[in-house]
Amino acid sequence: MYHFTALVTCLAILFYFFTSIQVSKARAAFGIKVPATSGNPDFERVFRVQMNTLEWMPIFLPSLWLFAVYISDAVAAGLGVVWIAGRILYLIGYSEAAAKRGRGFGIQASAAIILWVGALGAIAWRLIHG
């Protein structure tokens, strides 16, 4: 069973849901009516946090689960928590100014890359060594 990875998956989905709510609030605060996605830089940054999170989910989630299956549930979950923390820092930084998003982006990207490389390496190892 992969209880830790399952919990982190639920937390990642919760974070994404939170970003969706933030976009709804920003639409109301800045008068951006659907389907528009531009018109106010403060809204656009909040919107980009949500969209960038969505763009990373198909990279993060399969890598998280493959790492858990092939290497370790606990280590995958730990790296998943780092990814979520990076996304939170990205949200905080980007909400203030576009130039402040880099630290959070780097943290989450590093966690996702470690998960992907680890999973790929473990899969290749098992293919080669049986």
PDB file of N, CA and C in Angstrom, residues 20-74:
ATOM      1  N   SER A  20      -7.686  27.371  -7.713  1.00  0.00           N
ATOM      2  CA  SER A  20      -8.912  27.652  -8.471  1.00  0.00           C
ATOM      3  C   SER A  20      -9.792  28.660  -7.741  1.00  0.00           C
ATOM      4  N   ILE A  21      -9.896  28.494  -6.440  1.00  0.00           N
ATOM      5  CA  ILE A  21     -10.674  29.441  -5.633  1.00  0.00           C
ATOM      6  C   ILE A  21     -10.024  30.821  -5.670  1.00  0.00           C
ATOM      7  N   GLN A  22      -8.706  30.873  -5.632  1.00  0.00           N
ATOM      8  CA  GLN A  22      -8.004  32.149  -5.689  1.00  0.00           C
ATOM      9  C   GLN A  22      -8.294  32.876  -7.002  1.00  0.00           C
ATOM     10  N   VAL A  23      -8.368  32.126  -8.099  1.00  0.00           N
ATOM     11  CA  VAL A  23      -8.689  32.732  -9.391  1.00  0.00           C
ATOM     12  C   VAL A  23     -10.110  33.296  -9.370  1.00  0.00           C
ATOM     13  N   SER A  24     -11.042  32.552  -8.811  1.00  0.00           N
ATOM     14  CA  SER A  24     -12.427  33.036  -8.715  1.00  0.00           C
ATOM     15  C   SER A  24     -12.493  34.324  -7.901  1.00  0.00           C
ATOM     16  N   LYS A  25     -11.792  34.357  -6.797  1.00  0.00           N
ATOM     17  CA  LYS A  25     -11.760  35.563  -5.958  1.00  0.00           C
ATOM     18  C   LYS A  25     -11.123  36.727  -6.704  1.00  0.00           C
ATOM     19  N   ALA A  26     -10.050  36.438  -7.428  1.00  0.00           N
ATOM     20  CA  ALA A  26      -9.362  37.497  -8.171  1.00  0.00           C
ATOM     21  C   ALA A  26     -10.248  38.031  -9.305  1.00  0.00           C
ATOM     22  N   ARG A  27     -11.010  37.163  -9.943  1.00  0.00           N
ATOM     23  CA  ARG A  27     -11.941  37.624 -10.982  1.00  0.00           C
ATOM     24  C   ARG A  27     -12.909  38.644 -10.398  1.00  0.00           C
ATOM     25  N   ALA A  28     -13.456  38.326  -9.234  1.00  0.00           N
ATOM     26  CA  ALA A  28     -14.407  39.243  -8.597  1.00  0.00           C
ATOM     27  C   ALA A  28     -13.718  40.535  -8.162  1.00  0.00           C
ATOM     28  N   ALA A  29     -12.535  40.407  -7.579  1.00  0.00           N
ATOM     29  CA  ALA A  29     -11.829  41.584  -7.067  1.00  0.00           C
ATOM     30  C   ALA A  29     -11.396  42.540  -8.173  1.00  0.00           C
ATOM     31  N   PHE A  30     -11.013  42.000  -9.333  1.00  0.00           N
ATOM     32  CA  PHE A  30     -10.474  42.838 -10.404  1.00  0.00           C
ATOM     33  C   PHE A  30     -11.433  43.019 -11.574  1.00  0.00           C
ATOM     34  N   GLY A  31     -12.654  42.489 -11.447  1.00  0.00           N
ATOM     35  CA  GLY A  31     -13.668  42.685 -12.482  1.00  0.00           C
ATOM     36  C   GLY A  31     -13.365  41.994 -13.795  1.00  0.00           C
ATOM     37  N   ILE A  32     -12.732  40.841 -13.731  1.00  0.00           N
ATOM     38  CA  ILE A  32     -12.415  40.080 -14.948  1.00  0.00           C
ATOM     39  C   ILE A  32     -13.505  39.034 -15.136  1.00  0.00           C
ATOM     40  N   LYS A  33     -14.317  39.231 -16.142  1.00  0.00           N
ATOM     41  CA  LYS A  33     -15.443  38.323 -16.388  1.00  0.00           C
ATOM     42  C   LYS A  33     -14.999  37.161 -17.278  1.00  0.00           C
ATOM     43  N   VAL A  34     -15.557  35.975 -17.009  1.00  0.00           N
ATOM     44  CA  VAL A  34     -15.243  34.820 -17.844  1.00  0.00           C
ATOM     45  C   VAL A  34     -15.767  35.062 -19.251  1.00  0.00           C
ATOM     46  N   PRO A  35     -15.111  34.640 -20.278  1.00  0.00           N
ATOM     47  CA  PRO A  35     -13.949  33.761 -20.318  1.00  0.00           C
ATOM     48  C   PRO A  35     -12.607  34.494 -20.353  1.00  0.00           C
ATOM     49  N   ALA A  36     -12.592  35.799 -20.111  1.00  0.00           N
ATOM     50  CA  ALA A  36     -11.346  36.571 -20.196  1.00  0.00           C
ATOM     51  C   ALA A  36     -10.304  36.033 -19.215  1.00  0.00           C
ATOM     52  N   THR A  37      -9.057  36.066 -19.646  1.00  0.00           N
ATOM     53  CA  THR A  37      -7.941  35.659 -18.782  1.00  0.00           C
ATOM     54  C   THR A  37      -6.871  36.735 -18.709  1.00  0.00           C
ATOM     55  N   SER A  38      -7.233  37.934 -19.139  1.00  0.00           N
ATOM     56  CA  SER A  38      -6.282  39.037 -19.075  1.00  0.00           C
ATOM     57  C   SER A  38      -7.049  40.331 -18.832  1.00  0.00           C
ATOM     58  N   GLY A  39      -6.290  41.376 -18.558  1.00  0.00           N
ATOM     59  CA  GLY A  39      -6.903  42.676 -18.357  1.00  0.00           C
ATOM     60  C   GLY A  39      -6.404  43.391 -17.119  1.00  0.00           C
ATOM     61  N   ASN A  40      -5.867  42.648 -16.181  1.00  0.00           N
ATOM     62  CA  ASN A  40      -5.315  43.229 -14.968  1.00  0.00           C
ATOM     63  C   ASN A  40      -4.104  42.388 -14.570  1.00  0.00           C
ATOM     64  N   PRO A  41      -2.922  43.008 -14.434  1.00  0.00           N
ATOM     65  CA  PRO A  41      -1.716  42.235 -14.105  1.00  0.00           C
ATOM     66  C   PRO A  41      -1.821  41.452 -12.795  1.00  0.00           C
ATOM     67  N   ASP A  42      -2.517  41.998 -11.802  1.00  0.00           N
ATOM     68  CA  ASP A  42      -2.663  41.282 -10.533  1.00  0.00           C
ATOM     69  C   ASP A  42      -3.500  40.014 -10.728  1.00  0.00           C
ATOM     70  N   PHE A  43      -4.571  40.119 -11.511  1.00  0.00           N
ATOM     71  CA  PHE A  43      -5.369  38.925 -11.827  1.00  0.00           C
ATOM     72  C   PHE A  43      -4.550  37.930 -12.640  1.00  0.00           C
ATOM     73  N   GLU A  44      -3.834  38.421 -13.620  1.00  0.00           N
ATOM     74  CA  GLU A  44      -3.086  37.538 -14.518  1.00  0.00           C
ATOM     75  C   GLU A  44      -2.059  36.704 -13.758  1.00  0.00           C
ATOM     76  N   ARG A  45      -1.424  37.277 -12.740  1.00  0.00           N
ATOM     77  CA  ARG A  45      -0.453  36.515 -11.945  1.00  0.00           C
ATOM     78  C   ARG A  45      -1.141  35.403 -11.158  1.00  0.00           C
ATOM     79  N   VAL A  46      -2.296  35.692 -10.569  1.00  0.00           N
ATOM     80  CA  VAL A  46      -3.049  34.667  -9.837  1.00  0.00           C
ATOM     81  C   VAL A  46      -3.485  33.556 -10.801  1.00  0.00           C
ATOM     82  N   PHE A  47      -3.947  33.955 -11.974  1.00  0.00           N
ATOM     83  CA  PHE A  47      -4.370  32.993 -12.990  1.00  0.00           C
ATOM     84  C   PHE A  47      -3.198  32.117 -13.429  1.00  0.00           C
ATOM     85  N   ARG A  48      -2.028  32.719 -13.614  1.00  0.00           N
ATOM     86  CA  ARG A  48      -0.855  31.959 -14.052  1.00  0.00           C
ATOM     87  C   ARG A  48      -0.395  30.965 -12.981  1.00  0.00           C
ATOM     88  N   VAL A  49      -0.571  31.302 -11.719  1.00  0.00           N
ATOM     89  CA  VAL A  49      -0.235  30.336 -10.669  1.00  0.00           C
ATOM     90  C   VAL A  49      -1.079  29.077 -10.857  1.00  0.00           C
ATOM     91  N   GLN A  50      -2.375  29.270 -11.060  1.00  0.00           N
ATOM     92  CA  GLN A  50      -3.262  28.121 -11.264  1.00  0.00           C
ATOM     93  C   GLN A  50      -2.871  27.351 -12.526  1.00  0.00           C
ATOM     94  N   MET A  51      -2.670  28.061 -13.616  1.00  0.00           N
ATOM     95  CA  MET A  51      -2.366  27.393 -14.883  1.00  0.00           C
ATOM     96  C   MET A  51      -1.006  26.694 -14.836  1.00  0.00           C
ATOM     97  N   ASN A  52      -0.016  27.330 -14.219  1.00  0.00           N
ATOM     98  CA  ASN A  52       1.296  26.701 -14.126  1.00  0.00           C
ATOM     99  C   ASN A  52       1.229  25.457 -13.248  1.00  0.00           C
ATOM    100  N   THR A  53       0.427  25.500 -12.191  1.00  0.00           N
ATOM    101  CA  THR A  53       0.243  24.318 -11.349  1.00  0.00           C
ATOM    102  C   THR A  53      -0.389  23.197 -12.179  1.00  0.00           C
ATOM    103  N   LEU A  54      -1.404  23.534 -12.953  1.00  0.00           N
ATOM    104  CA  LEU A  54      -2.045  22.547 -13.822  1.00  0.00           C
ATOM    105  C   LEU A  54      -1.050  21.981 -14.835  1.00  0.00           C
ATOM    106  N   GLU A  55      -0.203  22.827 -15.392  1.00  0.00           N
ATOM    107  CA  GLU A  55       0.791  22.385 -16.372  1.00  0.00           C
ATOM    108  C   GLU A  55       1.787  21.403 -15.768  1.00  0.00           C
ATOM    109  N   TRP A  56       2.091  21.548 -14.474  1.00  0.00           N
ATOM    110  CA  TRP A  56       3.057  20.670 -13.811  1.00  0.00           C
ATOM    111  C   TRP A  56       2.436  19.386 -13.267  1.00  0.00           C
ATOM    112  N   MET A  57       1.125  19.361 -13.067  1.00  0.00           N
ATOM    113  CA  MET A  57       0.497  18.162 -12.493  1.00  0.00           C
ATOM    114  C   MET A  57       0.742  16.896 -13.323  1.00  0.00           C
ATOM    115  N   PRO A  58       0.665  16.937 -14.674  1.00  0.00           N
ATOM    116  CA  PRO A  58       0.931  15.706 -15.428  1.00  0.00           C
ATOM    117  C   PRO A  58       2.395  15.274 -15.403  1.00  0.00           C
ATOM    118  N   ILE A  59       3.271  16.148 -15.008  1.00  0.00           N
ATOM    119  CA  ILE A  59       4.678  15.782 -14.827  1.00  0.00           C
ATOM    120  C   ILE A  59       4.864  15.217 -13.423  1.00  0.00           C
ATOM    121  N   PHE A  60       4.314  15.924 -12.439  1.00  0.00           N
ATOM    122  CA  PHE A  60       4.506  15.576 -11.036  1.00  0.00           C
ATOM    123  C   PHE A  60       3.803  14.280 -10.637  1.00  0.00           C
ATOM    124  N   LEU A  61       2.512  14.158 -10.900  1.00  0.00           N
ATOM    125  CA  LEU A  61       1.755  13.024 -10.356  1.00  0.00           C
ATOM    126  C   LEU A  61       2.227  11.653 -10.868  1.00  0.00           C
ATOM    127  N   PRO A  62       2.410  11.452 -12.174  1.00  0.00           N
ATOM    128  CA  PRO A  62       2.929  10.144 -12.590  1.00  0.00           C
ATOM    129  C   PRO A  62       4.332   9.861 -12.044  1.00  0.00           C
ATOM    130  N   SER A  63       5.169  10.888 -12.006  1.00  0.00           N
ATOM    131  CA  SER A  63       6.519  10.709 -11.473  1.00  0.00           C
ATOM    132  C   SER A  63       6.474  10.338  -9.992  1.00  0.00           C
ATOM    133  N   LEU A  64       5.590  11.003  -9.253  1.00  0.00           N
ATOM    134  CA  LEU A  64       5.407  10.700  -7.828  1.00  0.00           C
ATOM    135  C   LEU A  64       5.028   9.236  -7.637  1.00  0.00           C
ATOM    136  N   TRP A  65       4.041   8.778  -8.375  1.00  0.00           N
ATOM    137  CA  TRP A  65       3.548   7.416  -8.203  1.00  0.00           C
ATOM    138  C   TRP A  65       4.535   6.376  -8.704  1.00  0.00           C
ATOM    139  N   LEU A  66       5.188   6.630  -9.817  1.00  0.00           N
ATOM    140  CA  LEU A  66       6.185   5.672 -10.302  1.00  0.00           C
ATOM    141  C   LEU A  66       7.355   5.566  -9.333  1.00  0.00           C
ATOM    142  N   PHE A  67       7.769   6.686  -8.766  1.00  0.00           N
ATOM    143  CA  PHE A  67       8.836   6.672  -7.760  1.00  0.00           C
ATOM    144  C   PHE A  67       8.393   5.849  -6.551  1.00  0.00           C
ATOM    145  N   ALA A  68       7.155   6.046  -6.105  1.00  0.00           N
ATOM    146  CA  ALA A  68       6.644   5.297  -4.944  1.00  0.00           C
ATOM    147  C   ALA A  68       6.633   3.799  -5.226  1.00  0.00           C
ATOM    148  N   VAL A  69       6.189   3.413  -6.410  1.00  0.00           N
ATOM    149  CA  VAL A  69       6.087   1.997  -6.758  1.00  0.00           C
ATOM    150  C   VAL A  69       7.465   1.357  -6.897  1.00  0.00           C
ATOM    151  N   TYR A  70       8.376   2.045  -7.574  1.00  0.00           N
ATOM    152  CA  TYR A  70       9.669   1.446  -7.895  1.00  0.00           C
ATOM    153  C   TYR A  70      10.763   1.706  -6.868  1.00  0.00           C
ATOM    154  N   ILE A  71      10.578   2.724  -6.006  1.00  0.00           N
ATOM    155  CA  ILE A  71      11.643   3.042  -5.049  1.00  0.00           C
ATOM    156  C   ILE A  71      11.125   3.029  -3.617  1.00  0.00           C
ATOM    157  N   SER A  72      10.267   4.001  -3.264  1.00  0.00           N
ATOM    158  CA  SER A  72       9.837   4.102  -1.869  1.00  0.00           C
ATOM    159  C   SER A  72       8.621   5.007  -1.736  1.00  0.00           C
ATOM    160  N   ASP A  73       7.615   4.512  -1.042  1.00  0.00           N
ATOM    161  CA  ASP A  73       6.429   5.313  -0.744  1.00  0.00           C
ATOM    162  C   ASP A  73       6.798   6.524   0.104  1.00  0.00           C
ATOM    163  N   ALA A  74       7.543   6.304   1.171  1.00  0.00           N
ATOM    164  CA  ALA A  74       7.878   7.393   2.100  1.00  0.00           C
ATOM    165  C   ALA A  74       8.746   8.459   1.440  1.00  0.00           C
TER     166      ALA A  74
END
